Short mmCIF file of C-alpha atoms in Angstrom, two decimals:
data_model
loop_
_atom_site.label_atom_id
_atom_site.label_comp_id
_atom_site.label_asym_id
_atom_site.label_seq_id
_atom_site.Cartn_x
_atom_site.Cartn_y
_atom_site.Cartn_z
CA UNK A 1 9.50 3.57 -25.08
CA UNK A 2 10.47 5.43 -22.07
CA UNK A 3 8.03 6.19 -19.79
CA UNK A 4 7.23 10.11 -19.95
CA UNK A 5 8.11 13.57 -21.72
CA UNK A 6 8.86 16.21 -19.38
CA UNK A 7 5.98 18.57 -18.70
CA UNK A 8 8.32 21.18 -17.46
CA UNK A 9 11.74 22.19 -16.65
CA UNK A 10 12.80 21.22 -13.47
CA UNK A 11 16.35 21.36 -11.26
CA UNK A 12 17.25 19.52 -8.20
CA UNK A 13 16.96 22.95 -6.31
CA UNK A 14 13.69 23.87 -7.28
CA UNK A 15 10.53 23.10 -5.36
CA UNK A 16 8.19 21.38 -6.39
CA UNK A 17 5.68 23.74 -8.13
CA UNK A 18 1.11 23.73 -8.24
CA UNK A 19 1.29 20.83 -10.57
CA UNK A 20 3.21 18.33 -8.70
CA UNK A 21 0.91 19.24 -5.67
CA UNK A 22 -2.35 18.63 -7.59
CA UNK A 23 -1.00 15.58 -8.96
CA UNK A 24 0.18 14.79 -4.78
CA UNK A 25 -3.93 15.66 -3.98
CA UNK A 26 -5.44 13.92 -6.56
CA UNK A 27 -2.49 10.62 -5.55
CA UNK A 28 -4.06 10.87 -2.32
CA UNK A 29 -7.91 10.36 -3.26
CA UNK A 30 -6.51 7.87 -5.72
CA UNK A 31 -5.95 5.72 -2.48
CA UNK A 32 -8.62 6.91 -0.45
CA UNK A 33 -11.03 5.47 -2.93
CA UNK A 34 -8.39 1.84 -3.13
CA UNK A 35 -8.66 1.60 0.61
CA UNK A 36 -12.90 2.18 0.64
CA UNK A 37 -12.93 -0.52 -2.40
CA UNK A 38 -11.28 -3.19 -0.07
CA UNK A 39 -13.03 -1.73 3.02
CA UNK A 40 -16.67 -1.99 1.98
CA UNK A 41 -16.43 -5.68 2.51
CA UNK A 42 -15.52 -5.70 5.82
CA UNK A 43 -18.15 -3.25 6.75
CA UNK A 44 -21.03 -5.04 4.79
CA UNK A 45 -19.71 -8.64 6.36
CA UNK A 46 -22.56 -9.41 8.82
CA UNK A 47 -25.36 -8.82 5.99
CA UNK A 48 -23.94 -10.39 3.39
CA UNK A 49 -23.22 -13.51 5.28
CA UNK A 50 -26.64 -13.19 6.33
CA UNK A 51 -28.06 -12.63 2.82
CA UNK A 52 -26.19 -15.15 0.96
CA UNK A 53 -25.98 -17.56 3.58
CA UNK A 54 -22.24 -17.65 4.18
CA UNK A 55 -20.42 -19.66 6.84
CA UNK A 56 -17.36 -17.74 8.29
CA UNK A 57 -14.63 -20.11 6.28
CA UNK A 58 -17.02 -18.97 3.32
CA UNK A 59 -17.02 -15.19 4.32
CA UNK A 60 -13.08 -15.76 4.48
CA UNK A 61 -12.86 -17.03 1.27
CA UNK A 62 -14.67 -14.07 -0.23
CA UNK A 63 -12.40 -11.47 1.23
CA UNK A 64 -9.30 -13.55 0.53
CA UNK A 65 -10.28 -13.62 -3.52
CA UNK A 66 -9.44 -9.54 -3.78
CA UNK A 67 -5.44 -11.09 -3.35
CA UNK A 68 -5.83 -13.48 -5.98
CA UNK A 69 -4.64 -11.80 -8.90
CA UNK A 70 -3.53 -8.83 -6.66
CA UNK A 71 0.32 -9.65 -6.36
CA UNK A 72 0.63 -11.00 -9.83
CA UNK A 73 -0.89 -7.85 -11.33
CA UNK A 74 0.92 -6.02 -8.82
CA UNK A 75 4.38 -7.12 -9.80
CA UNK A 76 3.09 -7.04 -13.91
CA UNK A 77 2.49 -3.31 -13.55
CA UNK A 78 5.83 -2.93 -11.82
CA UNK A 79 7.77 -3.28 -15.23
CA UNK A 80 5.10 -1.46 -17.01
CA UNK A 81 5.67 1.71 -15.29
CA UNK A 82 9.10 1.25 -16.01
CA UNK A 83 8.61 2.06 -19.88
CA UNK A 84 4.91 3.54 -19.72
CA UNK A 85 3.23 6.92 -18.32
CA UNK A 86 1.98 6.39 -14.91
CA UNK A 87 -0.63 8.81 -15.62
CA UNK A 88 -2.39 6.21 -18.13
CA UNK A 89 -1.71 3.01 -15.85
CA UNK A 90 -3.78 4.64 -13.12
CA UNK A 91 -6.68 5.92 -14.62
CA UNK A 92 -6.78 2.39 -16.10
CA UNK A 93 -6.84 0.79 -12.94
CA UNK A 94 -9.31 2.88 -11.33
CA UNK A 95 -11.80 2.58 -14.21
CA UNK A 96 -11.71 -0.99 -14.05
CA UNK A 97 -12.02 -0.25 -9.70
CA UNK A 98 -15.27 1.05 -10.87
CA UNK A 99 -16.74 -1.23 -12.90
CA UNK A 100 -16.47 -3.97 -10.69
CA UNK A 101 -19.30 -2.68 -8.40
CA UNK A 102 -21.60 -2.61 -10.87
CA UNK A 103 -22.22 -6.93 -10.91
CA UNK A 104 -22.92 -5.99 -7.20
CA UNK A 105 -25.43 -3.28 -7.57
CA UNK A 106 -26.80 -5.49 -10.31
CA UNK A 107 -28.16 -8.23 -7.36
CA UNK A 108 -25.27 -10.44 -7.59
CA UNK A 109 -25.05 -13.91 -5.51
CA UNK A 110 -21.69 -15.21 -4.37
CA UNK A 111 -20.66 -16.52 -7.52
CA UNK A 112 -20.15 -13.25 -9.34
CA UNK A 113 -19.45 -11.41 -5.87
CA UNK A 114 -16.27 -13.72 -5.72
CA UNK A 115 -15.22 -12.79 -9.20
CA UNK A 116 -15.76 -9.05 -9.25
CA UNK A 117 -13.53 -9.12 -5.78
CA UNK A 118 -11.04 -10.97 -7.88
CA UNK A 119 -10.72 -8.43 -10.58
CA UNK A 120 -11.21 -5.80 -8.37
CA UNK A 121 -7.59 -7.24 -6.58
CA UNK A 122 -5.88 -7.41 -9.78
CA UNK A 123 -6.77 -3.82 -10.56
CA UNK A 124 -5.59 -2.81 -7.40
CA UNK A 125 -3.08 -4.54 -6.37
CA UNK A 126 -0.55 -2.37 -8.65
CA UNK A 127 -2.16 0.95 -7.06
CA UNK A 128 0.41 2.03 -4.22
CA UNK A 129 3.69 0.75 -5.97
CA UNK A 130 2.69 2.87 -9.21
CA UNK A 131 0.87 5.95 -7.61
CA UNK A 132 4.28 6.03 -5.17
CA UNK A 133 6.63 5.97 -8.78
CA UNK A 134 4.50 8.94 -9.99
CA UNK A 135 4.73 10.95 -7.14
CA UNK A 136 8.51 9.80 -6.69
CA UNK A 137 8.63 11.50 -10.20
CA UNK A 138 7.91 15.07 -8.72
CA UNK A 139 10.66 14.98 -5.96
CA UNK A 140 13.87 13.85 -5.03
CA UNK A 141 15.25 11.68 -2.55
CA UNK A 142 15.79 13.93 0.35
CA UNK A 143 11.87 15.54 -0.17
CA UNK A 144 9.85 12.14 -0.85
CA UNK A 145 8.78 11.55 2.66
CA UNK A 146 6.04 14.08 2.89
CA UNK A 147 4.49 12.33 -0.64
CA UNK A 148 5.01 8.67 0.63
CA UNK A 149 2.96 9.37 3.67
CA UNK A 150 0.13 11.41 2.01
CA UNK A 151 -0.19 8.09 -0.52
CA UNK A 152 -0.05 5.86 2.04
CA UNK A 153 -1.92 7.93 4.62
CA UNK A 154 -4.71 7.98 1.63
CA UNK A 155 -5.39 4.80 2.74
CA UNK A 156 -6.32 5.43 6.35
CA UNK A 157 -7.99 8.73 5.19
CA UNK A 158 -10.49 6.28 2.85
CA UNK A 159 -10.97 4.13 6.51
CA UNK A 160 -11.53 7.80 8.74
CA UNK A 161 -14.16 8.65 5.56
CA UNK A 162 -15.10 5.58 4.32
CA UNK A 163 -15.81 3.88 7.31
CA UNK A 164 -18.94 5.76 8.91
CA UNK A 165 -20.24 6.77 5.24
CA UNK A 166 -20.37 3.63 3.91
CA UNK A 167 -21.53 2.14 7.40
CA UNK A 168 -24.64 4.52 7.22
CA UNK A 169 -25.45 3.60 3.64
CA UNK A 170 -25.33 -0.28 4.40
CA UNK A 171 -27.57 0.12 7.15
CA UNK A 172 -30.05 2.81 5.81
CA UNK A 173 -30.02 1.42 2.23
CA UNK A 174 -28.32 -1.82 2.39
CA UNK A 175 -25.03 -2.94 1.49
CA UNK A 176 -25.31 -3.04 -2.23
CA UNK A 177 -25.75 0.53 -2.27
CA UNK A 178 -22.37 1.37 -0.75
CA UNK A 179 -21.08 -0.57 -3.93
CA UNK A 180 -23.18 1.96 -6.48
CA UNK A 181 -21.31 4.95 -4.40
CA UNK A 182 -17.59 3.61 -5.19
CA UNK A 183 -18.57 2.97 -8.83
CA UNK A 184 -19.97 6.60 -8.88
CA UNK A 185 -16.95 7.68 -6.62
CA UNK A 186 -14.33 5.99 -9.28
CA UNK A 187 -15.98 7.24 -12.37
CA UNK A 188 -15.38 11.37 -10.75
CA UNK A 189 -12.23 10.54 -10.31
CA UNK A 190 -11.12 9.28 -13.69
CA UNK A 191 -12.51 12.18 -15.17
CA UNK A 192 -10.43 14.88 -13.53
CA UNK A 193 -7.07 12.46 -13.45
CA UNK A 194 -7.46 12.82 -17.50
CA UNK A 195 -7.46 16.44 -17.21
CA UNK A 196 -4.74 17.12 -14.29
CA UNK A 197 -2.53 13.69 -14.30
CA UNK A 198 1.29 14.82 -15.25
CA UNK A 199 4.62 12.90 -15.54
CA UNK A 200 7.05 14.30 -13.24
CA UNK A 201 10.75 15.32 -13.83
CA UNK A 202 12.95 14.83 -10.96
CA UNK A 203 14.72 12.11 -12.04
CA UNK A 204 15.91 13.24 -15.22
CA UNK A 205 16.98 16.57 -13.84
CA UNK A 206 18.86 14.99 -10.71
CA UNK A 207 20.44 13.47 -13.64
CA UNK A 208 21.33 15.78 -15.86
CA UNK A 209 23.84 17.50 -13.01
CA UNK A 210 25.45 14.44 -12.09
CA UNK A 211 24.23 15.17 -8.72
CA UNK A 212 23.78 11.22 -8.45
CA UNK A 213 25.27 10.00 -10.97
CA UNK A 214 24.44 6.47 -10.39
CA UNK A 215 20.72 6.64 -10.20
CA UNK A 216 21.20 8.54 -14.45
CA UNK A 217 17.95 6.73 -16.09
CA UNK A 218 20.44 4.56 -18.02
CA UNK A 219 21.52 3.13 -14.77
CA UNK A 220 20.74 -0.74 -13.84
CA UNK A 221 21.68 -3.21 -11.25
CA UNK A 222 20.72 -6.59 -10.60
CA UNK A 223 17.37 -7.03 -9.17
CA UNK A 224 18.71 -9.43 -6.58
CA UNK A 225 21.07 -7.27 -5.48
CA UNK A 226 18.11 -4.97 -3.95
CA UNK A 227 15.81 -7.78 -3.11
CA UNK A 228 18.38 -9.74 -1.11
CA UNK A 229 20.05 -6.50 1.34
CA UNK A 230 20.02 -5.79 4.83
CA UNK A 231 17.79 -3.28 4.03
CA UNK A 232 15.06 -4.45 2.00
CA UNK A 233 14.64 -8.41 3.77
CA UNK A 234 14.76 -6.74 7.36
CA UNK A 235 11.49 -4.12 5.62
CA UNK A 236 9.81 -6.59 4.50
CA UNK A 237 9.10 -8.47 7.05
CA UNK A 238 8.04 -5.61 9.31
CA UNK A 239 5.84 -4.85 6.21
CA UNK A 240 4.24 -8.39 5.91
CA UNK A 241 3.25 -8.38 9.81
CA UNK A 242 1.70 -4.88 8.93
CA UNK A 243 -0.50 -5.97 6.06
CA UNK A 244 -1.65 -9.24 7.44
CA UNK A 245 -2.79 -6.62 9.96
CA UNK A 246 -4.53 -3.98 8.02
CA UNK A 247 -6.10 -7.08 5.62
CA UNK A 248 -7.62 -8.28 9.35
CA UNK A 249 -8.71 -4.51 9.64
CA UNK A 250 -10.41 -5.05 6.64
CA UNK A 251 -12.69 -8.15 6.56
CA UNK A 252 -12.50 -8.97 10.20
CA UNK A 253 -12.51 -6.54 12.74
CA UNK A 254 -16.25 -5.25 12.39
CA UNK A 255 -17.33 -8.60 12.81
CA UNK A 256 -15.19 -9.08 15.90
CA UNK A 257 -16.27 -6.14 17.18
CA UNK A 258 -19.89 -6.92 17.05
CA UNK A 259 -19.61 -11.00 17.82
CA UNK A 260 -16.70 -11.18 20.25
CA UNK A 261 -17.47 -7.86 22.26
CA UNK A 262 -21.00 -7.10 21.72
CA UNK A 263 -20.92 -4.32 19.92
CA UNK A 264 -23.93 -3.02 17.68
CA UNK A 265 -23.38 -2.87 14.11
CA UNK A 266 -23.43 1.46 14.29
CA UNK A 267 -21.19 1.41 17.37
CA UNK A 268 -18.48 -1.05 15.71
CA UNK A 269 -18.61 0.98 12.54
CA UNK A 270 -17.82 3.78 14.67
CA UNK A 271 -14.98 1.98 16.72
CA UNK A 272 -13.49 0.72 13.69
CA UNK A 273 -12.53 4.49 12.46
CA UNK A 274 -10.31 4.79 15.13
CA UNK A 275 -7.68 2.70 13.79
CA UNK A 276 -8.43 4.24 10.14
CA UNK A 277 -7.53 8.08 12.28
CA UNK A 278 -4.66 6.85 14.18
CA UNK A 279 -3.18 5.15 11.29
CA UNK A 280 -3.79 8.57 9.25
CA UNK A 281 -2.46 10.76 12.12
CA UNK A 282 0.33 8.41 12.71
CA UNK A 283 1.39 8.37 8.43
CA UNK A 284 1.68 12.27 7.97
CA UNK A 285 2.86 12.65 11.12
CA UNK A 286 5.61 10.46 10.01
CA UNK A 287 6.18 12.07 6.74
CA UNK A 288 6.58 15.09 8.24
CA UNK A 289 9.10 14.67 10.90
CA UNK A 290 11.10 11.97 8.45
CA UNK A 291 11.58 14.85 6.32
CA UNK A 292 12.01 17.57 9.00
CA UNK A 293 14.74 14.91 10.66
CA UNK A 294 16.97 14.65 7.01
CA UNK A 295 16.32 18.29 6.39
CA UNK A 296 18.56 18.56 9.83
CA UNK A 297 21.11 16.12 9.09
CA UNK A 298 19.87 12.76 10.88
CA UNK A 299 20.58 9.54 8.43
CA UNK A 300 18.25 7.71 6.58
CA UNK A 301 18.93 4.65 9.00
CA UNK A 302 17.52 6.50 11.84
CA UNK A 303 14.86 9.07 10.54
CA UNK A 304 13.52 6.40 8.46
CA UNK A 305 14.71 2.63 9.42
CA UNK A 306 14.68 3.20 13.33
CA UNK A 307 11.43 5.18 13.55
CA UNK A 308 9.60 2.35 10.97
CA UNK A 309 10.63 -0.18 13.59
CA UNK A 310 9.35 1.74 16.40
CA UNK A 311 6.03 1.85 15.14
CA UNK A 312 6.19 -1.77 13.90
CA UNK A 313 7.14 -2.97 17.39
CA UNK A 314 4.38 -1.27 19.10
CA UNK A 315 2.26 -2.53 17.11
CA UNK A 316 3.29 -5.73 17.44
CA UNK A 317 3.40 -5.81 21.12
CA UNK A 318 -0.47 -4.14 21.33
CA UNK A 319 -1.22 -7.21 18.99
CA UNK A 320 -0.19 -9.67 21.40
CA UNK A 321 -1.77 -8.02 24.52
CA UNK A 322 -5.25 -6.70 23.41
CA UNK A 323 -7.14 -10.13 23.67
CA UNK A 324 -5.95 -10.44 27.26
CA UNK A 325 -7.42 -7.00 28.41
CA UNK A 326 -10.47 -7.28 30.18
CA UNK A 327 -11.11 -3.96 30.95
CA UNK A 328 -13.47 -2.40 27.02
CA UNK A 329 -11.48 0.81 27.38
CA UNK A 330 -8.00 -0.31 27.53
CA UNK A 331 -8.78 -3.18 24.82
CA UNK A 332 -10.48 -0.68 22.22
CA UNK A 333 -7.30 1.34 22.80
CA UNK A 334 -4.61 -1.57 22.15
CA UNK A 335 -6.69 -2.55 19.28
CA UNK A 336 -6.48 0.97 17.90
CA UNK A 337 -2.64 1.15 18.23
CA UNK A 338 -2.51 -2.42 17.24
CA UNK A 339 -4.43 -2.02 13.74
CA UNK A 340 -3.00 1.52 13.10
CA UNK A 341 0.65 2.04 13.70
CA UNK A 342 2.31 -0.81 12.12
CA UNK A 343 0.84 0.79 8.52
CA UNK A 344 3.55 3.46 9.05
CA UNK A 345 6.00 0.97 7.57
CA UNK A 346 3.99 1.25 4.45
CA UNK A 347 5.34 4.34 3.86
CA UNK A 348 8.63 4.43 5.28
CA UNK A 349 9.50 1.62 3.43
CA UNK A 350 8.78 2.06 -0.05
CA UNK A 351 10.71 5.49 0.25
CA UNK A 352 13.64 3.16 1.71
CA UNK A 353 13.23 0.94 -1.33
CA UNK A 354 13.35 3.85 -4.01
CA UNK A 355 16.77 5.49 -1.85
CA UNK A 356 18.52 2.11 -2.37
CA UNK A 357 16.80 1.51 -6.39
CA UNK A 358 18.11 3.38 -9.24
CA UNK A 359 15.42 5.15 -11.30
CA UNK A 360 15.06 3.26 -14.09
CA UNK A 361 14.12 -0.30 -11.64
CA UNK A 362 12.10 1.85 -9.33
CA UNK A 363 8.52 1.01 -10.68
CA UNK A 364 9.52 -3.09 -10.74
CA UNK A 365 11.24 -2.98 -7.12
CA UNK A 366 8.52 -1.15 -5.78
CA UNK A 367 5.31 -3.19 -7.14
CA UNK A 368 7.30 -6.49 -6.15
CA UNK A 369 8.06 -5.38 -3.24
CA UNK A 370 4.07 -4.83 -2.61
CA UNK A 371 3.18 -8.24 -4.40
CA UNK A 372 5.30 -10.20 -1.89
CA UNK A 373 3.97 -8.49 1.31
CA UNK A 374 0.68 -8.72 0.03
CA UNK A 375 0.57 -12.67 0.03
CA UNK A 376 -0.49 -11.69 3.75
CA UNK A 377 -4.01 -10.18 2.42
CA UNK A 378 -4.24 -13.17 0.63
CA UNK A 379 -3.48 -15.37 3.39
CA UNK A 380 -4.87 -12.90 6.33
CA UNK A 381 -8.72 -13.13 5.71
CA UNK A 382 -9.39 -17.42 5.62
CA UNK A 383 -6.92 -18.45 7.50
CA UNK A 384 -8.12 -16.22 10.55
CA UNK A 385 -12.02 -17.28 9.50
CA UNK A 386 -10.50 -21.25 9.60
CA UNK A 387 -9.30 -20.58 13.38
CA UNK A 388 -12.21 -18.68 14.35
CA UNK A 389 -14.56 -21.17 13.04
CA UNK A 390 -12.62 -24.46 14.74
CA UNK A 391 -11.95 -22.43 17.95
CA UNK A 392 -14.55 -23.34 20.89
CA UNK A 393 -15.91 -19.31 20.33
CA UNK A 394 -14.79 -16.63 18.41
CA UNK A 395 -13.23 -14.70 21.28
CA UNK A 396 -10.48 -17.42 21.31
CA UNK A 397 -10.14 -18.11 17.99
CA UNK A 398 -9.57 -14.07 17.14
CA UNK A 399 -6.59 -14.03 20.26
CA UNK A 400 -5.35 -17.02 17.91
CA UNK A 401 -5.73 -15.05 15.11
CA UNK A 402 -4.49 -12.00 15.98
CA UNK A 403 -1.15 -13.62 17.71
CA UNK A 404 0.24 -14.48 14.52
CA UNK A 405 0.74 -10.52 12.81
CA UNK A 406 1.35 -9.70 16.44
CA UNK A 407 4.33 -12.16 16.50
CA UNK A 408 5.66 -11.59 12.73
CA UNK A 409 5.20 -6.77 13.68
CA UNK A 410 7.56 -7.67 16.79
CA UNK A 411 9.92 -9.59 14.99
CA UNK A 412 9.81 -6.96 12.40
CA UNK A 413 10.36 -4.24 14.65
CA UNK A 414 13.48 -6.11 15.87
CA UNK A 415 15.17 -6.92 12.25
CA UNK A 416 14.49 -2.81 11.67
CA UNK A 417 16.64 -1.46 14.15
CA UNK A 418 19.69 -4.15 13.18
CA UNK A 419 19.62 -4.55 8.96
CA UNK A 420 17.89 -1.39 7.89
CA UNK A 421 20.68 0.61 6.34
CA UNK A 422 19.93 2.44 3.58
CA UNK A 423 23.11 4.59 3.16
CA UNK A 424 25.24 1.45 3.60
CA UNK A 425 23.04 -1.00 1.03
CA UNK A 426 22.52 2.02 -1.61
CA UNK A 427 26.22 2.21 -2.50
CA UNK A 428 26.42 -1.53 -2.14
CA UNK A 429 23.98 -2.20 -4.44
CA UNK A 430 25.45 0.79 -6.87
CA UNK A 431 28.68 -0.80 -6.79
CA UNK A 432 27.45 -3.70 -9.16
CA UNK A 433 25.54 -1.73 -11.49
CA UNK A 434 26.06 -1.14 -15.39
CA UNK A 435 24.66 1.98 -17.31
CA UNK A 436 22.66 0.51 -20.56
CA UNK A 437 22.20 2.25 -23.66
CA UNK A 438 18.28 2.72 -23.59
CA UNK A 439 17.76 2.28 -27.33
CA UNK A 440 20.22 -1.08 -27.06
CA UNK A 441 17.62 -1.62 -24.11
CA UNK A 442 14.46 -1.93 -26.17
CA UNK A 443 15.78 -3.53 -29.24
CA UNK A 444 14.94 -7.42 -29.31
CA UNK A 445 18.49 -7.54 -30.60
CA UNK A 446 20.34 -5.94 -28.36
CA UNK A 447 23.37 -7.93 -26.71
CA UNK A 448 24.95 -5.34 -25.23
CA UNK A 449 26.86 -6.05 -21.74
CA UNK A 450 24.82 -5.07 -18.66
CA UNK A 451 21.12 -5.79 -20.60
CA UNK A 452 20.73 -8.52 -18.36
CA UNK A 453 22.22 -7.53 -15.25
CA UNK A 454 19.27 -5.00 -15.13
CA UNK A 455 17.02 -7.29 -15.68
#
């Protein structure tokens, strides 16, 4: 089955036209409403503990359950949205988003608190690898940066929105109301993705001139080709040190902010947006210049490898310093820089993954691509409530904490600027490709030469 019908003609040198860019806006709140799903936690931390009784380790548990399932699911979808419509795949997963708050709203204890956060991870943990294949549908290579960032900037839009909203409902209604507004939220959503959700074209019409020739849909390569470059390793772990950062963002700065540093439950809501704007400021801006740098000529390895390993560097290094800082100013800021920048690599490189991926592998590479740098949400949240809770106070067991995505950003940063080649590793990785007859592909039959290079 192959994975869409095209919706309209389309030719490398046309623009994209209105329907790509409602299917780019409605991408965006897609995300906005994934990132306020996994932020609500976080924000509601402090009364939940209190309400069910939850020891930090506990607490840590809890937010670690949403990455479960997540990076299984994530990688499942992957070769889905090979062969199925992405349109259908996400409105799926954000129905089943939705549902989960319900068992909240209902008065759930831990028990069932634990579990909907479990299926809430496996619904969402395909989410960015599958909205970024649909949008990647609408454009080519030389015009995806602008739609990476506004999908990944989605998710520090949710924080900017999500953040003081859902803080004001927890504390004027309590937190199991700001579950009943996501479910509501969700629900809106998947009615107007039914009506405007389209399958893109790009590919097949990049095709179809033999402009690239070796990304044709028929086109497959060994997975291990991608997954072991320069390119992709030195990414990834730059991406890793990001998420173990944003899943900290997540379920334990609020609390920091109000245990380690004093800080009132309205004014650390507050504070906490700050990352959530930076890191949205920081994504589009990105996008933007990326795209304005290859529209003048730069390379791929600078415009997008170099700049990602700026910002994961900086990151890194504001990481390692903000526990030191004495002065409240100077620490809010490095702990603004230090939970925003570094997400920048989100972006960045996923569009690095799809320049080096032909076509027809994109949706797999990209979803386990997000299922192995997500092991650090998974790990992130109880291992940092484990060293808080055996530290002699929480002060000193959060500079512990937050030393270890500090360490992994900087290293990431470094590996950037020397293996991430994208020019280079794409006709590497080309070179030991096959093209595969696609109704040879889906017969159970088929033994035709190159089937299983493609994987």
């Amino acid at each position: 089955m192959k994975s869409s019908k095209p919706d309209t003609p389309a030719g490398p040198s046309k623009k994209p036209d209105l329907r790509a860019w409602a299917v780019m806006a409605m991408l965006l709140v897609f995300m906005l409403i994934n990132y306020a799903d996994k932020a609500v936690l976080g924000l509601a931390a402090n009364p939940i503990m209190r309400e069910l009784g939850l020891s930090h380790s506990e607490y840590g548990l809890l937010a670690s359950s949403f990455f479960f399932l997540f990076n299984i699911s994530a990688v499942a979808f992957g070769f889905l949205a090979n062969r199925f419509p992405a349109k259908w795949l996400l409105f799926g997963m954000a129905l089943v988003w939705a549902l989960t708050q319900l068992p909240v709203v209902a008065g759930a204890g831990f028990a069932a608190l634990l579990v909907s956060r479990i299926v809430l991870g496996a619904a969402e943990g395909p989410a960015q690898p599958v909205a970024m294949h649909a949008a990647f549908k609408w454009f080519p290579n030389e015009k995806r940066s602008i739609p990476s960032s506004l999908i990944s900037g989605g998710g520090g839009l949710g924080g900017v929105l999500a953040a003081p909203l859902l803080t004001l409902v927890i504390i004027n209604f309590g937190w199991r109301w700001a579950f009943l507004s996501l479910f509501v939220v969700g629900v809106l959503w998947c009615a107007v993705w039914a009506v405007v959700g389209r399958e893109g074209t790009a590919d097949r019409a990049t095709a179809a001139t033999g402009a690239e020739p070796e990304r044709a849909e028929d086109f497959r390569v060994p997975y291990h080709r991608i997954l072991l470059s320069g390119t992709w390793l030195a990414g990834f772990v730059g991406a890793f040190g990001a998420y173990w950062t944003s899943a900290l963002l997540l379920a334990w700065v609020p609390s920091y902010l109000e245990t380690s540093l004093g800080y009132s439950a309205v004014a650390a809501g507050a504070i906490v947006t700050a990352p959530w704007v930076l890191k949205t400021v920081a994504t589009f801006g990105q996008g933007a210049l990326t795209q304005w740098l290859m529209h003048r000529g730069v390379s791929s390895r600078v415009s997008r490898g170099v700049l990602g390993g700026c910002a994961v560097f900086l990151a890194g290094a504001a990481m390692l310093l903000a526990p030191f800082v004495t002065h409240h100013g100077l620490k809010i800021a490095l702990i603004t820089v230090a939970f925003s920048i570094g997400a920048v690599k989100f972006a960045i490189g996923q569009t690095i993954n799809a320049e080096i991926t032909p076509p027809a592998q994109r949706g797999a590479v990209l979803s386990m691509t997000v299922g192995l740098v997500t092991l650090a949400g998974l790990a992130a949240p109880y291992v940092t409530g484990r060293i808080v809770e055996s530290a002699a106070d929480p002060a000193t067991g959060f500079a512990i904490a937050f030393a270890i995505p500090g360490t992994l950003m900087l290293i990431g940063g470094l590996l950037a600027f020397a293996f991430v080649r994208p020019e280079r590793d794409a006709r590497r990785i080309a070179a030991h490709g096959r093209h595969v007859d696609q109704q040879a592909q889906l017969s159970p039959t088929a033994t035709r030469p190159g089937v299983g290079a493609g994987g």
